[in-house]
JSON list of C-alpha atoms in Angstrom, two decimals:
[
{"chain": "A", "resi": 1, "resn": "MET", "atom": "CA", "xyz": [19.96, 29.15, -36.26]},
{"chain": "A", "resi": 2, "resn": "GLN", "atom": "CA", "xyz": [22.60, 27.24, -34.40]},
{"chain": "A", "resi": 3, "resn": "GLN", "atom": "CA", "xyz": [20.24, 24.45, -33.51]},
{"chain": "A", "resi": 4, "resn": "LEU", "atom": "CA", "xyz": [19.05, 23.96, -37.07]},
{"chain": "A", "resi": 5, "resn": "GLY", "atom": "CA", "xyz": [22.68, 23.98, -38.29]},
{"chain": "A", "resi": 6, "resn": "GLY", "atom": "CA", "xyz": [23.58, 21.45, -35.55]},
{"chain": "A", "resi": 7, "resn": "ALA", "atom": "CA", "xyz": [20.66, 19.23, -36.50]},
{"chain": "A", "resi": 8, "resn": "LEU", "atom": "CA", "xyz": [21.73, 19.19, -40.18]},
{"chain": "A", "resi": 9, "resn": "ARG", "atom": "CA", "xyz": [25.37, 18.59, -39.26]},
{"chain": "A", "resi": 10, "resn": "HIS", "atom": "CA", "xyz": [24.28, 15.64, -37.16]},
{"chain": "A", "resi": 11, "resn": "ILE", "atom": "CA", "xyz": [22.06, 13.90, -39.73]},
{"chain": "A", "resi": 12, "resn": "HIS", "atom": "CA", "xyz": [24.62, 14.57, -42.51]},
{"chain": "A", "resi": 13, "resn": "SER", "atom": "CA", "xyz": [27.33, 12.94, -40.43]},
{"chain": "A", "resi": 14, "resn": "LEU", "atom": "CA", "xyz": [25.08, 9.84, -40.34]},
{"chain": "A", "resi": 15, "resn": "GLY", "atom": "CA", "xyz": [24.76, 9.91, -44.12]},
{"chain": "A", "resi": 16, "resn": "VAL", "atom": "CA", "xyz": [21.15, 11.05, -43.98]},
{"chain": "A", "resi": 17, "resn": "ALA", "atom": "CA", "xyz": [19.56, 13.92, -46.08]},
{"chain": "A", "resi": 18, "resn": "HIS", "atom": "CA", "xyz": [16.35, 15.38, -44.89]},
{"chain": "A", "resi": 19, "resn": "ARG", "atom": "CA", "xyz": [15.22, 16.85, -48.29]},
{"chain": "A", "resi": 20, "resn": "ASP", "atom": "CA", "xyz": [12.34, 18.89, -46.94]},
{"chain": "A", "resi": 21, "resn": "VAL", "atom": "CA", "xyz": [13.77, 21.52, -44.60]},
{"chain": "A", "resi": 22, "resn": "LYS", "atom": "CA", "xyz": [11.29, 24.34, -44.22]},
{"chain": "A", "resi": 23, "resn": "PRO", "atom": "CA", "xyz": [9.73, 26.33, -41.43]},
{"chain": "A", "resi": 24, "resn": "GLU", "atom": "CA", "xyz": [6.78, 24.00, -40.96]},
{"chain": "A", "resi": 25, "resn": "ASN", "atom": "CA", "xyz": [9.16, 21.12, -40.26]},
{"chain": "A", "resi": 26, "resn": "ILE", "atom": "CA", "xyz": [11.10, 23.04, -37.52]},
{"chain": "A", "resi": 27, "resn": "LEU", "atom": "CA", "xyz": [9.23, 22.51, -34.29]},
{"chain": "A", "resi": 28, "resn": "PHE", "atom": "CA", "xyz": [9.42, 24.35, -30.99]},
{"chain": "A", "resi": 29, "resn": "MET", "atom": "CA", "xyz": [9.46, 21.95, -28.10]},
{"chain": "A", "resi": 30, "resn": "ASP", "atom": "CA", "xyz": [7.44, 24.13, -25.71]},
{"chain": "A", "resi": 31, "resn": "SER", "atom": "CA", "xyz": [6.14, 27.64, -25.13]},
{"chain": "A", "resi": 32, "resn": "SER", "atom": "CA", "xyz": [9.59, 28.96, -24.12]},
{"chain": "A", "resi": 33, "resn": "TYR", "atom": "CA", "xyz": [10.66, 28.69, -27.82]},
{"chain": "A", "resi": 34, "resn": "ALA", "atom": "CA", "xyz": [14.15, 27.74, -26.47]},
{"chain": "A", "resi": 35, "resn": "GLN", "atom": "CA", "xyz": [14.61, 24.50, -28.23]},
{"chain": "A", "resi": 36, "resn": "ILE", "atom": "CA", "xyz": [13.68, 23.19, -31.66]},
{"chain": "A", "resi": 37, "resn": "LYS", "atom": "CA", "xyz": [13.57, 19.84, -33.33]},
{"chain": "A", "resi": 38, "resn": "LEU", "atom": "CA", "xyz": [13.80, 19.08, -37.07]},
{"chain": "A", "resi": 39, "resn": "ALA", "atom": "CA", "xyz": [10.73, 16.95, -37.93]},
{"chain": "A", "resi": 40, "resn": "ASP", "atom": "CA", "xyz": [9.03, 15.05, -40.81]},
{"chain": "A", "resi": 41, "resn": "PHE", "atom": "CA", "xyz": [11.64, 12.79, -42.36]},
{"chain": "A", "resi": 42, "resn": "GLY", "atom": "CA", "xyz": [9.13, 11.49, -44.94]},
{"chain": "A", "resi": 43, "resn": "PHE", "atom": "CA", "xyz": [11.38, 12.50, -47.82]},
{"chain": "A", "resi": 44, "resn": "ALA", "atom": "CA", "xyz": [14.66, 11.64, -46.02]},
{"chain": "A", "resi": 45, "resn": "SER", "atom": "CA", "xyz": [17.22, 9.42, -47.62]},
{"chain": "A", "resi": 46, "resn": "GLN", "atom": "CA", "xyz": [20.13, 7.49, -46.08]},
{"chain": "A", "resi": 47, "resn": "CYS", "atom": "CA", "xyz": [22.24, 8.32, -49.11]},
{"chain": "A", "resi": 48, "resn": "GLY", "atom": "CA", "xyz": [25.76, 8.54, -47.73]},
{"chain": "A", "resi": 49, "resn": "THR", "atom": "CA", "xyz": [27.94, 9.91, -50.44]},
{"chain": "A", "resi": 50, "resn": "LYS", "atom": "CA", "xyz": [26.04, 8.53, -53.33]},
{"chain": "A", "resi": 51, "resn": "LYS", "atom": "CA", "xyz": [24.03, 10.84, -55.60]},
{"chain": "A", "resi": 52, "resn": "LEU", "atom": "CA", "xyz": [20.24, 10.81, -55.71]},
{"chain": "A", "resi": 53, "resn": "LYS", "atom": "CA", "xyz": [17.95, 11.11, -58.74]},
{"chain": "A", "resi": 54, "resn": "ASP", "atom": "CA", "xyz": [14.40, 11.44, -57.39]},
{"chain": "A", "resi": 55, "resn": "VAL", "atom": "CA", "xyz": [13.11, 14.96, -56.95]},
{"chain": "A", "resi": 56, "resn": "CYS", "atom": "CA", "xyz": [11.08, 15.85, -53.86]},
{"chain": "A", "resi": 57, "resn": "GLY", "atom": "CA", "xyz": [10.59, 18.67, -51.41]},
{"chain": "A", "resi": 58, "resn": "THR", "atom": "CA", "xyz": [8.73, 22.01, -51.23]},
{"chain": "A", "resi": 59, "resn": "PRO", "atom": "CA", "xyz": [9.38, 24.25, -54.31]},
{"chain": "A", "resi": 60, "resn": "LEU", "atom": "CA", "xyz": [10.21, 27.51, -52.46]},
{"chain": "A", "resi": 61, "resn": "TYR", "atom": "CA", "xyz": [12.96, 25.68, -50.56]},
{"chain": "A", "resi": 62, "resn": "MET", "atom": "CA", "xyz": [14.33, 23.46, -53.38]},
{"chain": "A", "resi": 63, "resn": "ALA", "atom": "CA", "xyz": [17.86, 23.88, -54.57]},
{"chain": "A", "resi": 64, "resn": "PRO", "atom": "CA", "xyz": [18.75, 24.66, -58.19]},
{"chain": "A", "resi": 65, "resn": "GLU", "atom": "CA", "xyz": [20.01, 21.13, -58.92]},
{"chain": "A", "resi": 66, "resn": "LEU", "atom": "CA", "xyz": [16.57, 19.71, -58.10]},
{"chain": "A", "resi": 67, "resn": "PHE", "atom": "CA", "xyz": [15.02, 21.76, -60.87]},
{"chain": "A", "resi": 68, "resn": "ARG", "atom": "CA", "xyz": [17.61, 20.69, -63.40]},
{"chain": "A", "resi": 69, "resn": "GLY", "atom": "CA", "xyz": [16.69, 17.03, -63.08]},
{"chain": "A", "resi": 70, "resn": "VAL", "atom": "CA", "xyz": [20.27, 15.81, -62.65]},
{"chain": "A", "resi": 71, "resn": "ALA", "atom": "CA", "xyz": [21.74, 13.49, -60.04]},
{"chain": "A", "resi": 72, "resn": "TYR", "atom": "CA", "xyz": [22.56, 15.42, -56.83]},
{"chain": "A", "resi": 73, "resn": "ARG", "atom": "CA", "xyz": [24.06, 15.02, -53.43]},
{"chain": "A", "resi": 74, "resn": "GLY", "atom": "CA", "xyz": [21.57, 15.16, -50.54]},
{"chain": "A", "resi": 75, "resn": "PRO", "atom": "CA", "xyz": [23.32, 17.37, -47.90]},
{"chain": "A", "resi": 76, "resn": "PRO", "atom": "CA", "xyz": [23.82, 20.42, -50.17]},
{"chain": "A", "resi": 77, "resn": "VAL", "atom": "CA", "xyz": [20.10, 20.37, -50.89]},
{"chain": "A", "resi": 78, "resn": "ASP", "atom": "CA", "xyz": [19.39, 20.64, -47.13]},
{"chain": "A", "resi": 79, "resn": "CYS", "atom": "CA", "xyz": [21.86, 23.44, -46.79]},
{"chain": "A", "resi": 80, "resn": "TRP", "atom": "CA", "xyz": [20.23, 25.44, -49.57]},
{"chain": "A", "resi": 81, "resn": "ALA", "atom": "CA", "xyz": [16.89, 25.08, -47.81]},
{"chain": "A", "resi": 82, "resn": "CYS", "atom": "CA", "xyz": [18.53, 26.06, -44.54]},
{"chain": "A", "resi": 83, "resn": "GLY", "atom": "CA", "xyz": [19.65, 29.27, -46.29]},
{"chain": "A", "resi": 84, "resn": "CYS", "atom": "CA", "xyz": [16.06, 29.91, -47.33]},
{"chain": "A", "resi": 85, "resn": "VAL", "atom": "CA", "xyz": [14.92, 29.48, -43.73]},
{"chain": "A", "resi": 86, "resn": "PHE", "atom": "CA", "xyz": [17.69, 31.83, -42.39]},
{"chain": "A", "resi": 87, "resn": "TYR", "atom": "CA", "xyz": [16.77, 34.43, -45.04]},
{"chain": "A", "resi": 88, "resn": "GLU", "atom": "CA", "xyz": [13.10, 34.20, -44.07]},
{"chain": "A", "resi": 89, "resn": "LEU", "atom": "CA", "xyz": [14.00, 34.48, -40.37]},
{"chain": "A", "resi": 90, "resn": "TRP", "atom": "CA", "xyz": [15.80, 37.78, -40.85]},
{"chain": "A", "resi": 91, "resn": "GLN", "atom": "CA", "xyz": [13.94, 39.30, -43.78]},
{"chain": "A", "resi": 92, "resn": "ARG", "atom": "CA", "xyz": [10.45, 38.32, -42.81]},
{"chain": "A", "resi": 93, "resn": "ARG", "atom": "CA", "xyz": [9.64, 37.25, -46.28]},
{"chain": "A", "resi": 94, "resn": "GLN", "atom": "CA", "xyz": [10.43, 34.25, -48.44]},
{"chain": "A", "resi": 95, "resn": "CYS", "atom": "CA", "xyz": [13.46, 34.16, -50.76]},
{"chain": "A", "resi": 96, "resn": "PHE", "atom": "CA", "xyz": [11.59, 33.67, -53.97]},
{"chain": "A", "resi": 97, "resn": "GLU", "atom": "CA", "xyz": [8.09, 34.79, -53.14]},
{"chain": "A", "resi": 98, "resn": "GLN", "atom": "CA", "xyz": [7.92, 36.86, -56.33]},
{"chain": "A", "resi": 99, "resn": "ALA", "atom": "CA", "xyz": [7.59, 33.69, -58.42]},
{"chain": "A", "resi": 100, "resn": "ARG", "atom": "CA", "xyz": [4.17, 33.26, -59.98]},
{"chain": "A", "resi": 101, "resn": "ASP", "atom": "CA", "xyz": [4.65, 29.78, -61.37]},
{"chain": "A", "resi": 102, "resn": "MET", "atom": "CA", "xyz": [7.12, 26.93, -61.42]},
{"chain": "A", "resi": 103, "resn": "GLY", "atom": "CA", "xyz": [8.88, 28.14, -64.49]},
{"chain": "A", "resi": 104, "resn": "GLN", "atom": "CA", "xyz": [9.58, 31.54, -63.00]},
{"chain": "A", "resi": 105, "resn": "LEU", "atom": "CA", "xyz": [10.58, 29.96, -59.70]},
{"chain": "A", "resi": 106, "resn": "GLN", "atom": "CA", "xyz": [13.17, 27.79, -61.49]},
{"chain": "A", "resi": 107, "resn": "LEU", "atom": "CA", "xyz": [14.72, 30.79, -63.21]},
{"chain": "A", "resi": 108, "resn": "LEU", "atom": "CA", "xyz": [14.94, 32.76, -59.95]},
{"chain": "A", "resi": 109, "resn": "VAL", "atom": "CA", "xyz": [16.34, 29.84, -58.03]},
{"chain": "A", "resi": 110, "resn": "ALA", "atom": "CA", "xyz": [19.02, 29.12, -60.70]},
{"chain": "A", "resi": 111, "resn": "LYS", "atom": "CA", "xyz": [20.37, 32.62, -60.23]},
{"chain": "A", "resi": 112, "resn": "ALA", "atom": "CA", "xyz": [19.61, 32.92, -56.52]},
{"chain": "A", "resi": 113, "resn": "LYS", "atom": "CA", "xyz": [17.71, 36.08, -57.34]},
{"chain": "A", "resi": 114, "resn": "LEU", "atom": "CA", "xyz": [16.24, 37.00, -53.98]},
{"chain": "A", "resi": 115, "resn": "SER", "atom": "CA", "xyz": [12.99, 38.76, -53.46]},
{"chain": "A", "resi": 116, "resn": "GLU", "atom": "CA", "xyz": [14.86, 41.65, -51.91]},
{"chain": "A", "resi": 117, "resn": "PRO", "atom": "CA", "xyz": [18.60, 42.18, -50.95]},
{"chain": "A", "resi": 118, "resn": "ILE", "atom": "CA", "xyz": [19.64, 41.05, -47.51]},
{"chain": "A", "resi": 119, "resn": "SER", "atom": "CA", "xyz": [19.22, 44.00, -45.15]},
{"chain": "A", "resi": 120, "resn": "LYS", "atom": "CA", "xyz": [22.40, 45.74, -43.82]},
{"chain": "A", "resi": 121, "resn": "ARG", "atom": "CA", "xyz": [20.73, 45.43, -40.33]},
{"chain": "A", "resi": 122, "resn": "VAL", "atom": "CA", "xyz": [21.52, 41.68, -40.57]},
{"chain": "A", "resi": 123, "resn": "PRO", "atom": "CA", "xyz": [24.92, 40.89, -38.95]},
{"chain": "A", "resi": 124, "resn": "VAL", "atom": "CA", "xyz": [27.72, 40.40, -41.39]},
{"chain": "A", "resi": 125, "resn": "ALA", "atom": "CA", "xyz": [28.39, 36.80, -40.38]},
{"chain": "A", "resi": 126, "resn": "VAL", "atom": "CA", "xyz": [24.70, 35.98, -40.90]},
{"chain": "A", "resi": 127, "resn": "ARG", "atom": "CA", "xyz": [24.70, 37.66, -44.24]},
{"chain": "A", "resi": 128, "resn": "HIS", "atom": "CA", "xyz": [27.70, 35.65, -45.33]},
{"chain": "A", "resi": 129, "resn": "ALA", "atom": "CA", "xyz": [26.10, 32.43, -44.11]},
{"chain": "A", "resi": 130, "resn": "ILE", "atom": "CA", "xyz": [22.87, 33.11, -46.03]},
{"chain": "A", "resi": 131, "resn": "MET", "atom": "CA", "xyz": [24.75, 33.83, -49.25]},
{"chain": "A", "resi": 132, "resn": "GLY", "atom": "CA", "xyz": [27.07, 30.94, -48.70]},
{"chain": "A", "resi": 133, "resn": "LEU", "atom": "CA", "xyz": [24.11, 28.56, -48.29]},
{"chain": "A", "resi": 134, "resn": "LEU", "atom": "CA", "xyz": [22.25, 30.09, -51.27]},
{"chain": "A", "resi": 135, "resn": "GLU", "atom": "CA", "xyz": [25.13, 29.34, -53.62]},
{"chain": "A", "resi": 136, "resn": "PRO", "atom": "CA", "xyz": [23.70, 28.00, -56.90]},
{"chain": "A", "resi": 137, "resn": "GLU", "atom": "CA", "xyz": [26.68, 25.67, -57.42]},
{"chain": "A", "resi": 138, "resn": "SER", "atom": "CA", "xyz": [26.30, 22.81, -54.94]},
{"chain": "A", "resi": 139, "resn": "ALA", "atom": "CA", "xyz": [30.01, 22.07, -54.77]},
{"chain": "A", "resi": 140, "resn": "LYS", "atom": "CA", "xyz": [30.66, 25.66, -53.59]},
{"chain": "A", "resi": 141, "resn": "ARG", "atom": "CA", "xyz": [27.73, 25.84, -51.18]},
{"chain": "A", "resi": 142, "resn": "TRP", "atom": "CA", "xyz": [28.38, 26.14, -47.45]},
{"chain": "A", "resi": 143, "resn": "THR", "atom": "CA", "xyz": [27.98, 22.95, -45.42]},
{"chain": "A", "resi": 144, "resn": "ALA", "atom": "CA", "xyz": [26.24, 22.83, -42.03]},
{"chain": "A", "resi": 145, "resn": "GLN", "atom": "CA", "xyz": [29.61, 22.55, -40.42]},
{"chain": "A", "resi": 146, "resn": "GLU", "atom": "CA", "xyz": [30.82, 25.74, -42.08]},
{"chain": "A", "resi": 147, "resn": "VAL", "atom": "CA", "xyz": [27.78, 27.56, -40.87]},
{"chain": "A", "resi": 148, "resn": "LEU", "atom": "CA", "xyz": [28.38, 26.57, -37.31]},
{"chain": "A", "resi": 149, "resn": "THR", "atom": "CA", "xyz": [32.14, 27.41, -37.25]},
{"chain": "A", "resi": 150, "resn": "LYS", "atom": "CA", "xyz": [31.97, 30.64, -39.35]},
{"chain": "A", "resi": 151, "resn": "VAL", "atom": "CA", "xyz": [28.91, 32.26, -37.66]},
{"chain": "A", "resi": 152, "resn": "TRP", "atom": "CA", "xyz": [30.03, 31.06, -34.20]},
{"chain": "A", "resi": 153, "resn": "PRO", "atom": "CA", "xyz": [33.83, 30.89, -34.17]},
{"chain": "A", "resi": 154, "resn": "ASP", "atom": "CA", "xyz": [33.86, 29.43, -30.72]},
{"chain": "A", "resi": 155, "resn": "PHE", "atom": "CA", "xyz": [31.30, 26.69, -31.51]},
{"chain": "A", "resi": 156, "resn": "GLU", "atom": "CA", "xyz": [33.66, 23.77, -31.39]},
{"chain": "A", "resi": 157, "resn": "THR", "atom": "CA", "xyz": [35.27, 24.86, -28.13]},
{"chain": "A", "resi": 158, "resn": "LEU", "atom": "CA", "xyz": [31.95, 25.47, -26.43]},
{"chain": "A", "resi": 159, "resn": "GLU", "atom": "CA", "xyz": [30.53, 22.27, -27.77]},
{"chain": "A", "resi": 160, "resn": "THR", "atom": "CA", "xyz": [33.09, 20.22, -25.92]},
{"chain": "A", "resi": 161, "resn": "THR", "atom": "CA", "xyz": [32.04, 21.81, -22.61]},
{"chain": "A", "resi": 162, "resn": "GLY", "atom": "CA", "xyz": [28.34, 21.43, -23.33]},
{"chain": "A", "resi": 163, "resn": "GLU", "atom": "CA", "xyz": [27.75, 25.14, -23.56]},
{"chain": "A", "resi": 164, "resn": "HIS", "atom": "CA", "xyz": [25.83, 26.91, -26.31]},
{"chain": "A", "resi": 165, "resn": "CYS", "atom": "CA", "xyz": [26.74, 29.90, -28.41]},
{"chain": "A", "resi": 166, "resn": "ALA", "atom": "CA", "xyz": [24.21, 32.75, -28.43]},
{"chain": "A", "resi": 167, "resn": "ASP", "atom": "CA", "xyz": [22.47, 33.19, -31.76]},
{"chain": "A", "resi": 168, "resn": "PRO", "atom": "CA", "xyz": [22.58, 36.65, -33.40]},
{"chain": "A", "resi": 169, "resn": "GLN", "atom": "CA", "xyz": [19.20, 38.13, -32.70]},
{"chain": "A", "resi": 170, "resn": "PRO", "atom": "CA", "xyz": [16.68, 38.51, -35.54]},
{"chain": "A", "resi": 171, "resn": "PRO", "atom": "CA", "xyz": [14.36, 41.53, -35.54]},
{"chain": "A", "resi": 172, "resn": "LEU", "atom": "CA", "xyz": [11.45, 39.45, -34.16]},
{"chain": "A", "resi": 173, "resn": "SER", "atom": "CA", "xyz": [11.45, 37.65, -30.86]},
{"chain": "A", "resi": 174, "resn": "VAL", "atom": "CA", "xyz": [9.77, 34.74, -32.57]},
{"chain": "A", "resi": 175, "resn": "ALA", "atom": "CA", "xyz": [10.53, 34.79, -36.22]},
{"chain": "A", "resi": 176, "resn": "CYS", "atom": "CA", "xyz": [8.09, 34.20, -39.12]},
{"chain": "A", "resi": 177, "resn": "GLY", "atom": "CA", "xyz": [4.94, 34.59, -37.00]},
{"chain": "A", "resi": 178, "resn": "ALA", "atom": "CA", "xyz": [5.47, 31.52, -34.87]},
{"chain": "A", "resi": 179, "resn": "ASN", "atom": "CA", "xyz": [2.36, 30.01, -33.34]},
{"chain": "A", "resi": 180, "resn": "GLN", "atom": "CA", "xyz": [1.64, 31.29, -29.87]},
{"chain": "A", "resi": 181, "resn": "ALA", "atom": "CA", "xyz": [1.62, 28.38, -27.52]},
{"chain": "A", "resi": 182, "resn": "LEU", "atom": "CA", "xyz": [-1.38, 27.72, -25.40]},
{"chain": "A", "resi": 183, "resn": "GLY", "atom": "CA", "xyz": [-0.59, 25.38, -22.60]},
{"chain": "A", "resi": 184, "resn": "GLY", "atom": "CA", "xyz": [2.68, 24.05, -23.97]},
{"chain": "A", "resi": 185, "resn": "GLY", "atom": "CA", "xyz": [3.08, 21.33, -26.68]},
{"chain": "A", "resi": 186, "resn": "VAL", "atom": "CA", "xyz": [4.99, 21.33, -29.93]},
{"chain": "A", "resi": 187, "resn": "HIS", "atom": "CA", "xyz": [4.53, 24.22, -32.35]},
{"chain": "A", "resi": 188, "resn": "SER", "atom": "CA", "xyz": [5.95, 24.74, -35.82]},
{"chain": "A", "resi": 189, "resn": "ILE", "atom": "CA", "xyz": [7.44, 27.98, -37.17]},
{"chain": "A", "resi": 190, "resn": "GLN", "atom": "CA", "xyz": [4.92, 29.49, -39.60]},
{"chain": "A", "resi": 191, "resn": "PRO", "atom": "CA", "xyz": [6.36, 30.57, -42.92]},
{"chain": "A", "resi": 192, "resn": "ALA", "atom": "CA", "xyz": [5.71, 33.96, -44.50]},
{"chain": "A", "resi": 193, "resn": "GLN", "atom": "CA", "xyz": [2.97, 33.68, -47.08]},
{"chain": "A", "resi": 194, "resn": "PRO", "atom": "CA", "xyz": [4.25, 32.98, -50.61]},
{"chain": "A", "resi": 195, "resn": "GLY", "atom": "CA", "xyz": [3.49, 35.34, -53.49]},
{"chain": "A", "resi": 196, "resn": "SER", "atom": "CA", "xyz": [1.34, 32.92, -55.43]},
{"chain": "A", "resi": 197, "resn": "ASP", "atom": "CA", "xyz": [-1.26, 30.21, -54.74]},
{"chain": "A", "resi": 198, "resn": "ASP", "atom": "CA", "xyz": [-0.16, 28.53, -58.00]},
{"chain": "A", "resi": 199, "resn": "LEU", "atom": "CA", "xyz": [2.96, 26.91, -56.49]},
{"chain": "A", "resi": 200, "resn": "PRO", "atom": "CA", "xyz": [2.48, 23.38, -54.96]},
{"chain": "A", "resi": 201, "resn": "THR", "atom": "CA", "xyz": [3.32, 23.07, -51.35]},
{"chain": "A", "resi": 202, "resn": "ASP", "atom": "CA", "xyz": [5.07, 19.74, -51.80]},
{"chain": "A", "resi": 203, "resn": "ILE", "atom": "CA", "xyz": [6.49, 18.12, -54.94]},
{"chain": "A", "resi": 204, "resn": "THR", "atom": "CA", "xyz": [7.62, 14.66, -56.02]},
{"chain": "A", "resi": 205, "resn": "CYS", "atom": "CA", "xyz": [9.50, 13.62, -59.20]},
{"chain": "A", "resi": 206, "resn": "SER", "atom": "CA", "xyz": [6.20, 12.84, -61.01]},
{"chain": "A", "resi": 207, "resn": "ALA", "atom": "CA", "xyz": [4.72, 16.21, -60.11]},
{"chain": "A", "resi": 208, "resn": "LEU", "atom": "CA", "xyz": [7.68, 18.11, -61.34]},
{"chain": "A", "resi": 209, "resn": "ALA", "atom": "CA", "xyz": [7.65, 16.25, -64.60]},
{"chain": "A", "resi": 210, "resn": "ASN", "atom": "CA", "xyz": [4.11, 17.34, -65.24]},
{"chain": "A", "resi": 211, "resn": "THR", "atom": "CA", "xyz": [4.74, 21.06, -64.59]}
]
């Protein structure tokens, strides 16, 4: 969690929005599963503070503003997707897996109606982070910096010394059924299976217009 938050904070500080944050694009560096890298910048935009208009990403991780077809800021879109990943990590299911088609998905996302309430076994700070990231109003949504400093209050102090804060531990040692490494290499986190095969895995502005 901390590493993903740190990766997003870094690219956002450079004026870059990833726009396709999802488990498949979070790679373990080796079989120790100790380090991750954020991958696949195919939809990324060096947008700075300007708003974007093109719609892209993976539907189950797309923020409400992307479905509305309005101009949007890039970093909050990444933060919504980060919230989806955190939810999946702890709940072992996708946020909106009950959606059977794009129309239903749009309604669920607009209200942040999760597939199930966040379990009380999830630490309070993590629950707050997930709900802060899954805030339908982008202006009120938590930033990557807020996640780092609110979940790990000592983050900024430890960062100056090169130390790392310990992540709260999810119920699985490797979340979301991560690939088991055979002889090292880079492996992606495998997402929980969505509730419907009718949802596209990736989407562009032209695809959304035709749904």
